[in-house]
């Protein structure tokens, strides 16, 4: 990978690879060798083991740091000293200056080395294994600090340190990636894709996302947020570089959610997707779906506990809505449309239990509506409720302490995403995040991965926007900007609506006898998606909602107006729903790679750019007016000049005529 690299890239990776990979691992080897010598020797004579242990110390430190450790070395001891000055972790000498002196890492490592010698000399070989592991954990800290330092400096949106910083980022990342991968392959993947020397630094994710992914592995790595610290602005002892503050064991869980770092432990909330997974497993046998099992997973749960110890259920999201969601605008729209306070449960329970509209339908219809009603109606609205709850908490709290609002906001993220997506959002989930990724593959809107040219795989643009909005909302809640969070919430709801519309469009075509004509399964999926979005559409245009309902309702013949006509009607509501044609895309034929006839993307109306003042004319209009005025003035001036010149000419002509000059005849030449 260095065959065409710049000299500075090769230089940084050459000198850092030598010390932070070759020597780093050989220090561990010498400790392992010491332990093996200890086990193999007579327990009263462990000189060989002590020799190997001393060699580990020698390779860790080198000869240049001197007897006091204050010399200018170039191996692992020196790295710890350098990084502690950047991260305020030079606390090994207890002198009150966190930016100079002995690194806390070196103080701990040498204490462990001292303990190891004692244990080896008395033959306590097994105890030395624990000491070795502790040393490795401490040796990992400066590598992590190096990665963190160059996450900022290599980031074009951060320190923008160019090729040198990018090379240093990759050198540190390569040294630590195997340990991170052993803890969490997703976190390792995020780091590698953003640090790799042949990729654009932070080209896939923001540095905040990469930092959060690494931090999620600290417990597994045997270190803490305090061990690492935060990257201080050079020359400052109080200010951190943007997004490079220390993490906190007290404020956050051990794992990020699809790139979002919660400020509270919402792992139990996220586990609601395990109930959805159980529900789907119960219905997975197409010949014999177990509806009783599915309904139990939906109504009784078992995987997600409230802080009170009571089991949280997907059904409860809807049956508690009349009390919990009273006064919330989006819930009000849905409740009014359906005329039912527990509309989501009414839909899902009827499908799971075979009552009402589902009393005499094929099993496949019940399967699809049961397993789609739960996440796309129950969970969908509860995500919005948690955001509303966060805003309410923000408004009722002291503006200097909005922790309660942030907790509810984190819970919204947990319910949107679930526990199965992993730290990078590339897992196999089953809630709303997963739906967006599925639909983007059908509609060519998988553009959430920076630098990827494949719009049919990877992260949905919807998910990229929503996670960014969730982060923005969290910051605003921390700052007490409650009114601004309201705008963020509305933007998230608009984005959450896009996959529901995409699902509706997909099954308009599949359910239409003149389209794909895929029968009862497609009809059921059409109704499940339509029911989830109908209230919002009706709020924009009751006529369009009526048309969609008539064509998708499970109790009627499907698509009497044809998929093209219904699609075009739906498209008229996009602006009201808060998104554009390009956000939705068109249905792509999986085999040919082209849009299905009649299901192409619609065209967005041209956007007229206006000046910052709401009452001002558009800039292009002002330019035209100015040009017109200039031409008008030139015309007036030209006309005046013409008439003046004409009068002067006439006066001269009259004078010439009166002088008799016109009677003179020219002589022949």
Coordinates of C-alpha atoms in Angstrom, one line a residue, residues 107-540:
X107 CA 3.8 4.7 36.7
X108 CA 1.4 1.8 36.6
X109 CA 3.4 -0.2 34.1
X110 CA 6.5 0.0 36.3
X111 CA 4.6 -0.9 39.4
X112 CA 3.3 -4.0 37.6
X113 CA 6.9 -4.8 36.4
X114 CA 8.1 -4.6 40.0
X115 CA 5.2 -6.9 41.2
X116 CA 6.0 -9.3 38.4
X117 CA 9.6 -9.7 39.4
X118 CA 8.6 -10.4 43.0
X119 CA 6.1 -13.0 41.9
X120 CA 8.5 -14.7 39.5
X121 CA 11.2 -14.9 42.2
X122 CA 8.9 -16.8 44.5
X123 CA 7.4 -18.9 41.7
X124 CA 3.9 -17.5 41.7
X125 CA 3.7 -18.1 37.9
X126 CA -0.1 -17.9 37.6
X127 CA -0.2 -14.5 39.3
X128 CA 2.2 -13.2 36.8
X129 CA -0.2 -13.9 34.0
X130 CA -2.7 -11.4 35.6
X131 CA 0.1 -8.9 35.9
X132 CA 1.1 -9.3 32.3
X133 CA -2.5 -8.8 31.2
X134 CA -2.6 -5.6 33.2
X135 CA 0.6 -4.3 31.6
X136 CA -0.8 -5.0 28.1
X137 CA -3.9 -3.0 29.0
X138 CA -1.8 -0.1 30.1
X139 CA 0.4 -0.4 27.0
X140 CA -2.7 -0.1 24.9
X141 CA -3.6 3.4 26.3
X142 CA -0.9 5.4 24.5
X143 CA -1.9 3.7 21.2
X144 CA -5.5 4.7 21.8
X145 CA -4.4 8.3 22.6
X146 CA -2.4 8.3 19.4
X147 CA -5.4 7.3 17.4
X148 CA -7.6 9.9 19.1
X149 CA -5.0 12.7 18.6
X150 CA -4.8 12.0 14.9
X151 CA -8.5 11.5 14.4
X152 CA -8.6 15.2 15.0
X153 CA -5.5 16.3 13.2
X154 CA -6.1 14.1 10.1
X155 CA -9.8 15.1 9.8
X156 CA -10.3 17.7 7.0
X157 CA -13.1 19.1 9.2
X158 CA -10.8 19.1 12.2
X159 CA -7.1 19.9 12.4
X160 CA -6.7 19.2 8.6
X161 CA -3.1 18.2 9.1
X162 CA -2.8 16.6 5.7
X163 CA -0.7 13.6 4.6
X164 CA 1.5 13.6 7.7
X165 CA -1.4 13.5 10.1
X166 CA -3.2 10.9 8.0
X167 CA -0.1 8.6 8.0
X168 CA 0.2 9.0 11.8
X169 CA -3.5 8.1 12.2
X170 CA -3.0 4.9 10.2
X171 CA 0.2 4.0 12.0
X172 CA -1.6 4.2 15.4
X173 CA -4.8 2.6 14.2
X174 CA -2.9 -0.4 12.6
X175 CA -1.2 -1.0 16.0
X176 CA -4.4 -1.2 17.9
X177 CA -7.0 -2.6 15.4
X178 CA -6.6 -6.3 16.3
X179 CA -7.4 -5.6 20.0
X180 CA -10.4 -3.5 19.1
X181 CA -11.6 -6.1 16.7
X182 CA -11.4 -8.8 19.3
X183 CA -13.8 -6.6 21.4
X184 CA -16.1 -5.4 18.7
X185 CA -15.7 -6.1 15.0
X186 CA -18.1 -3.2 14.1
X187 CA -16.0 -0.7 16.1
X188 CA -12.9 -2.0 14.4
X189 CA -14.5 -1.7 11.0
X190 CA -15.5 2.0 11.6
X191 CA -11.9 2.8 12.7
X192 CA -10.3 1.0 9.8
X193 CA -12.4 2.5 7.1
X194 CA -11.9 6.0 8.4
X195 CA -8.1 5.7 9.1
X196 CA -6.8 3.4 6.3
X197 CA -4.1 5.2 4.4
X198 CA -5.7 4.6 1.0
X199 CA -9.0 6.1 2.1
X200 CA -10.0 9.7 2.8
X201 CA -9.6 10.3 6.5
X202 CA -13.0 10.4 8.2
X203 CA -14.4 9.8 4.7
X204 CA -17.0 7.3 6.0
X205 CA -18.0 8.8 9.4
X206 CA -17.4 11.9 11.5
X207 CA -14.6 11.8 14.0
X208 CA -17.2 11.9 16.7
X209 CA -18.7 8.7 15.5
X210 CA -15.2 7.0 15.2
X211 CA -14.3 8.2 18.7
X212 CA -17.5 6.9 20.1
X213 CA -17.0 3.5 18.5
X214 CA -13.6 3.2 20.0
X215 CA -14.8 4.4 23.4
X216 CA -17.4 1.6 23.4
X217 CA -14.6 -0.9 23.6
X218 CA -12.8 0.5 26.6
X219 CA -14.3 -1.8 29.2
X220 CA -13.3 -4.8 27.0
X221 CA -9.8 -3.4 26.6
X222 CA -9.4 -3.1 30.4
X223 CA -9.2 0.7 30.4
X224 CA -11.4 3.6 31.4
X225 CA -12.4 7.0 30.0
X226 CA -10.2 8.6 32.8
X227 CA -7.2 6.6 31.6
X228 CA -7.5 8.1 28.1
X229 CA -8.6 11.6 29.0
X230 CA -9.4 14.2 26.3
X231 CA -7.4 15.9 23.6
X232 CA -6.5 19.4 24.9
X233 CA -6.0 22.4 22.7
X234 CA -2.3 22.9 22.5
X235 CA -1.1 25.3 25.1
X236 CA -4.4 25.1 27.0
X237 CA -5.1 23.2 30.3
X238 CA -8.8 23.7 30.2
X239 CA -10.1 23.6 26.6
X240 CA -10.5 20.5 24.4
X241 CA -10.5 20.3 20.7
X242 CA -14.1 20.0 19.2
X243 CA -15.6 16.6 19.7
X244 CA -12.5 15.4 21.6
X245 CA -13.6 15.7 25.2
X246 CA -13.1 12.8 27.6
X247 CA -15.9 10.3 27.7
X248 CA -17.5 9.4 31.1
X249 CA -18.3 6.0 32.6
X250 CA -21.1 7.6 34.5
X251 CA -22.8 9.3 31.6
X252 CA -22.8 6.7 28.9
X253 CA -23.3 3.0 28.2
X254 CA -20.6 0.8 27.0
X255 CA -21.9 0.7 23.4
X256 CA -22.9 3.3 20.8
X257 CA -26.0 2.8 18.8
X258 CA -25.5 2.9 15.0
X259 CA -23.0 5.7 15.4
X260 CA -25.0 7.6 18.1
X261 CA -23.4 7.8 21.5
X262 CA -26.1 7.8 24.2
X263 CA -25.6 9.8 27.3
X264 CA -27.4 7.2 29.4
X265 CA -27.7 3.5 29.5
X266 CA -30.6 2.6 27.1
X267 CA -29.5 -1.0 26.4
X268 CA -32.8 -2.4 28.0
X269 CA -34.8 0.0 25.8
X270 CA -32.9 -1.1 22.7
X271 CA -33.6 -4.7 23.5
X272 CA -37.2 -4.3 22.5
X273 CA -36.1 -5.4 19.0
X274 CA -35.5 -8.9 20.5
X275 CA -39.3 -9.1 21.2
X276 CA -39.9 -8.1 17.6
X277 CA -37.4 -10.8 16.6
X278 CA -39.3 -13.4 18.6
X279 CA -42.5 -12.3 17.0
X280 CA -41.1 -12.8 13.5
X281 CA -39.5 -16.1 14.5
X282 CA -42.9 -17.4 15.6
X283 CA -44.3 -16.6 12.1
X284 CA -41.4 -17.8 10.1
X285 CA -42.9 -21.2 9.2
X286 CA -45.0 -20.3 6.1
X287 CA -47.0 -23.5 6.3
X288 CA -47.7 -23.3 10.0
X289 CA -47.2 -19.8 11.5
X290 CA -47.6 -19.8 15.3
X291 CA -49.9 -16.8 15.9
X292 CA -50.3 -17.5 19.6
X293 CA -46.6 -17.4 20.0
X294 CA -46.3 -14.2 18.0
X295 CA -49.0 -12.5 20.1
X296 CA -47.3 -13.5 23.3
X297 CA -44.0 -11.9 22.1
X298 CA -46.0 -8.8 21.1
X299 CA -48.1 -8.5 24.2
X300 CA -46.0 -10.1 27.0
X301 CA -42.5 -9.4 25.8
X302 CA -39.6 -10.6 28.0
X303 CA -36.5 -9.1 26.6
X304 CA -36.8 -5.4 27.6
X305 CA -37.1 -4.4 31.3
X306 CA -38.1 -1.0 32.7
X307 CA -36.1 0.5 35.5
X308 CA -38.9 -0.7 37.8
X309 CA -38.3 -4.3 36.8
X310 CA -41.6 -4.5 34.9
X311 CA -41.4 -6.0 31.4
X312 CA -41.7 -3.5 28.6
X313 CA -43.9 -4.6 25.6
X314 CA -44.5 -3.4 22.1
X315 CA -48.3 -3.7 22.7
X316 CA -47.9 -1.4 25.7
X317 CA -46.5 1.3 23.5
X318 CA -50.0 1.7 22.0
X319 CA -52.3 0.7 24.9
X320 CA -50.7 3.4 27.1
X321 CA -50.9 6.1 24.4
X322 CA -54.2 7.7 25.5
X323 CA -52.5 8.7 28.8
X324 CA -48.9 9.1 27.8
X325 CA -49.3 10.8 24.5
X326 CA -52.3 13.1 25.2
X327 CA -51.7 16.5 23.6
X328 CA -48.9 15.3 21.4
X329 CA -49.5 16.5 17.8
X330 CA -48.5 13.5 15.7
X331 CA -50.3 11.1 18.0
X332 CA -53.4 13.4 17.7
X333 CA -53.3 13.2 13.9
X334 CA -53.3 9.4 14.0
X335 CA -55.8 9.0 16.8
X336 CA -58.2 11.4 15.0
X337 CA -57.9 9.7 11.7
X338 CA -58.5 6.2 13.0
X339 CA -61.0 7.2 15.7
X340 CA -59.1 5.0 18.1
X341 CA -56.8 5.9 21.0
X342 CA -55.0 2.5 20.7
X343 CA -55.2 2.4 16.9
X344 CA -51.8 0.7 16.5
X345 CA -52.6 -2.1 18.9
X346 CA -56.1 -2.5 17.3
X347 CA -54.4 -3.1 13.9
X348 CA -51.7 -5.4 15.2
X349 CA -53.7 -7.4 17.7
X350 CA -56.4 -8.1 15.2
X351 CA -53.9 -9.4 12.7
X352 CA -52.1 -11.5 15.2
X353 CA -55.3 -12.9 16.7
X354 CA -57.4 -13.2 13.6
X355 CA -60.2 -10.9 14.6
X356 CA -62.0 -8.1 12.8
X357 CA -60.7 -7.5 9.3
X358 CA -58.5 -10.6 9.7
X359 CA -61.2 -13.1 10.7
X360 CA -61.4 -14.8 7.3
X361 CA -58.2 -13.9 5.5
X362 CA -55.3 -16.2 4.5
X363 CA -52.6 -16.8 7.0
X364 CA -50.0 -14.9 5.0
X365 CA -52.2 -11.7 5.3
X366 CA -52.2 -12.0 9.1
X367 CA -48.5 -12.8 9.2
X368 CA -47.5 -9.7 7.2
X369 CA -49.9 -7.3 9.1
X370 CA -49.0 -8.7 12.5
X371 CA -45.2 -8.5 12.0
X372 CA -45.3 -5.1 10.3
X373 CA -48.0 -3.4 12.5
X374 CA -45.9 -3.9 15.6
X375 CA -42.8 -1.9 14.5
X376 CA -44.2 0.4 11.9
X377 CA -47.2 1.6 13.9
X378 CA -46.6 0.8 17.6
X379 CA -42.8 1.5 17.8
X380 CA -42.9 4.3 15.2
X381 CA -45.2 6.4 17.2
X382 CA -43.4 5.6 20.5
X383 CA -40.2 7.0 19.1
X384 CA -42.0 10.3 18.5
X385 CA -43.4 10.1 22.0
X386 CA -40.0 9.8 23.5
X387 CA -38.8 12.9 21.6
X388 CA -41.9 14.8 22.8
X389 CA -41.1 13.6 26.3
X390 CA -37.5 14.8 26.0
X391 CA -38.8 18.2 24.9
X392 CA -41.3 18.3 27.8
X393 CA -38.5 17.4 30.2
X394 CA -36.3 20.1 28.8
X395 CA -38.9 22.8 29.2
X396 CA -39.8 21.8 32.8
X397 CA -36.2 21.4 34.0
X398 CA -33.7 23.9 35.1
X399 CA -32.0 25.0 31.8
X400 CA -28.6 24.2 33.4
X401 CA -29.6 20.6 34.0
X402 CA -31.4 18.9 31.2
X403 CA -30.3 15.3 31.9
X404 CA -33.9 14.1 32.0
X405 CA -34.6 15.4 28.6
X406 CA -31.4 13.8 27.2
X407 CA -32.3 10.4 28.7
X408 CA -35.7 10.4 27.0
X409 CA -34.0 11.5 23.7
X410 CA -31.6 8.5 24.0
X411 CA -34.6 6.2 24.5
X412 CA -36.0 7.5 21.2
X413 CA -32.8 6.5 19.5
X414 CA -32.8 3.1 21.2
X415 CA -36.4 2.4 20.0
X416 CA -35.7 3.7 16.5
X417 CA -32.6 1.5 16.1
X418 CA -32.8 -1.5 18.4
X419 CA -29.9 -3.5 19.8
X420 CA -29.1 -5.6 16.8
X421 CA -27.7 -2.9 14.5
X422 CA -24.4 -2.7 16.4
X423 CA -22.2 0.3 17.0
X424 CA -21.9 1.1 13.2
X425 CA -25.5 0.4 12.2
X426 CA -24.5 -2.5 9.9
X427 CA -26.1 -5.3 11.9
X428 CA -29.2 -7.2 11.2
X429 CA -32.0 -5.4 13.0
X430 CA -35.8 -5.4 12.6
X431 CA -37.1 -2.0 13.6
X432 CA -37.3 1.4 11.8
X433 CA -33.5 1.8 11.2
X434 CA -33.6 -1.6 9.5
X435 CA -36.6 -0.7 7.4
X436 CA -34.9 2.4 6.0
X437 CA -31.9 0.3 5.0
X438 CA -34.1 -2.3 3.3
X439 CA -36.1 0.3 1.3
X440 CA -33.1 2.3 0.2
X441 CA -31.9 -0.8 -1.6
X442 CA -35.1 -0.9 -3.6
X443 CA -35.2 2.8 -4.3
X444 CA -31.6 3.7 -4.9
X445 CA -31.4 5.9 -1.8
X446 CA -28.5 4.2 0.0
X447 CA -26.4 7.3 -0.1
X448 CA -25.6 7.6 3.6
X449 CA -22.1 6.1 3.3
X450 CA -19.7 8.9 2.4
X451 CA -17.6 8.1 -0.6
X452 CA -19.7 5.2 -1.7
X453 CA -21.0 5.2 -5.3
X454 CA -23.4 2.4 -4.8
X455 CA -26.9 3.8 -4.1
X456 CA -28.4 0.3 -3.6
X457 CA -26.4 -1.0 -0.7
X458 CA -25.0 0.4 2.5
X459 CA -26.5 3.0 4.8
X460 CA -29.8 4.7 3.9
X461 CA -29.6 8.4 3.4
X462 CA -32.6 8.5 5.8
X463 CA -30.6 6.9 8.5
X464 CA -27.6 9.1 8.0
X465 CA -29.8 12.2 8.4
X466 CA -31.8 10.8 11.3
X467 CA -28.7 9.9 13.3
X468 CA -27.2 13.3 12.6
X469 CA -30.4 14.9 13.7
X470 CA -30.5 12.8 16.9
X471 CA -27.0 14.0 17.7
X472 CA -28.0 17.6 17.0
X473 CA -31.0 17.2 19.3
X474 CA -28.9 15.8 22.1
X475 CA -26.6 18.7 22.0
X476 CA -29.4 21.2 22.0
X477 CA -31.1 19.4 24.9
X478 CA -27.8 19.6 26.9
X479 CA -27.7 23.4 26.1
X480 CA -31.4 23.9 27.1
X481 CA -32.4 25.0 23.6
X482 CA -35.8 23.3 24.0
X483 CA -37.5 25.3 21.2
X484 CA -34.9 24.2 18.7
X485 CA -35.3 20.6 19.6
X486 CA -38.9 20.9 18.5
X487 CA -37.7 21.6 14.9
X488 CA -35.3 18.7 15.1
X489 CA -38.1 16.4 16.2
X490 CA -40.3 17.4 13.3
X491 CA -37.4 16.9 10.8
X492 CA -36.8 13.4 12.2
X493 CA -40.5 12.5 11.8
X494 CA -40.4 13.7 8.2
X495 CA -37.4 11.4 7.6
X496 CA -39.1 8.5 9.4
X497 CA -42.1 8.9 7.0
X498 CA -40.0 8.3 3.9
X499 CA -39.5 4.5 4.3
X500 CA -43.2 4.1 5.0
X501 CA -44.0 5.9 1.7
X502 CA -41.3 3.8 -0.1
X503 CA -42.9 0.6 1.3
X504 CA -46.3 1.8 0.1
X505 CA -45.0 2.5 -3.4
X506 CA -43.2 -0.8 -3.6
X507 CA -46.3 -2.8 -2.8
X508 CA -48.6 -0.6 -5.0
X509 CA -46.8 -2.1 -7.8
X510 CA -46.4 -5.6 -6.4
X511 CA -50.1 -5.9 -5.4
X512 CA -51.5 -4.5 -8.6
X513 CA -52.9 -7.3 -10.9
X514 CA -51.6 -5.2 -13.8
X515 CA -48.2 -4.7 -12.1
X516 CA -46.2 -7.5 -10.5
X517 CA -49.4 -9.2 -9.4
X518 CA -47.8 -11.0 -6.5
X519 CA -51.0 -11.9 -4.7
X520 CA -52.1 -11.9 -1.1
X521 CA -48.7 -11.4 0.5
X522 CA -48.1 -8.2 -1.5
X523 CA -51.7 -7.1 -0.8
X524 CA -51.1 -7.5 2.9
X525 CA -47.8 -5.7 2.8
X526 CA -49.4 -2.8 0.9
X527 CA -52.1 -2.5 3.5
X528 CA -49.6 -2.6 6.4
X529 CA -47.5 0.2 4.9
X530 CA -50.5 2.3 3.8
X531 CA -52.1 2.0 7.3
X532 CA -48.9 3.3 8.8
X533 CA -48.8 6.4 6.8
X534 CA -52.4 7.2 5.9
X535 CA -53.1 9.6 8.8
X536 CA -50.2 11.9 7.7
X537 CA -51.3 11.8 4.1
X538 CA -54.8 12.7 5.1
X539 CA -53.6 15.6 7.1
X540 CA -52.0 16.9 3.9

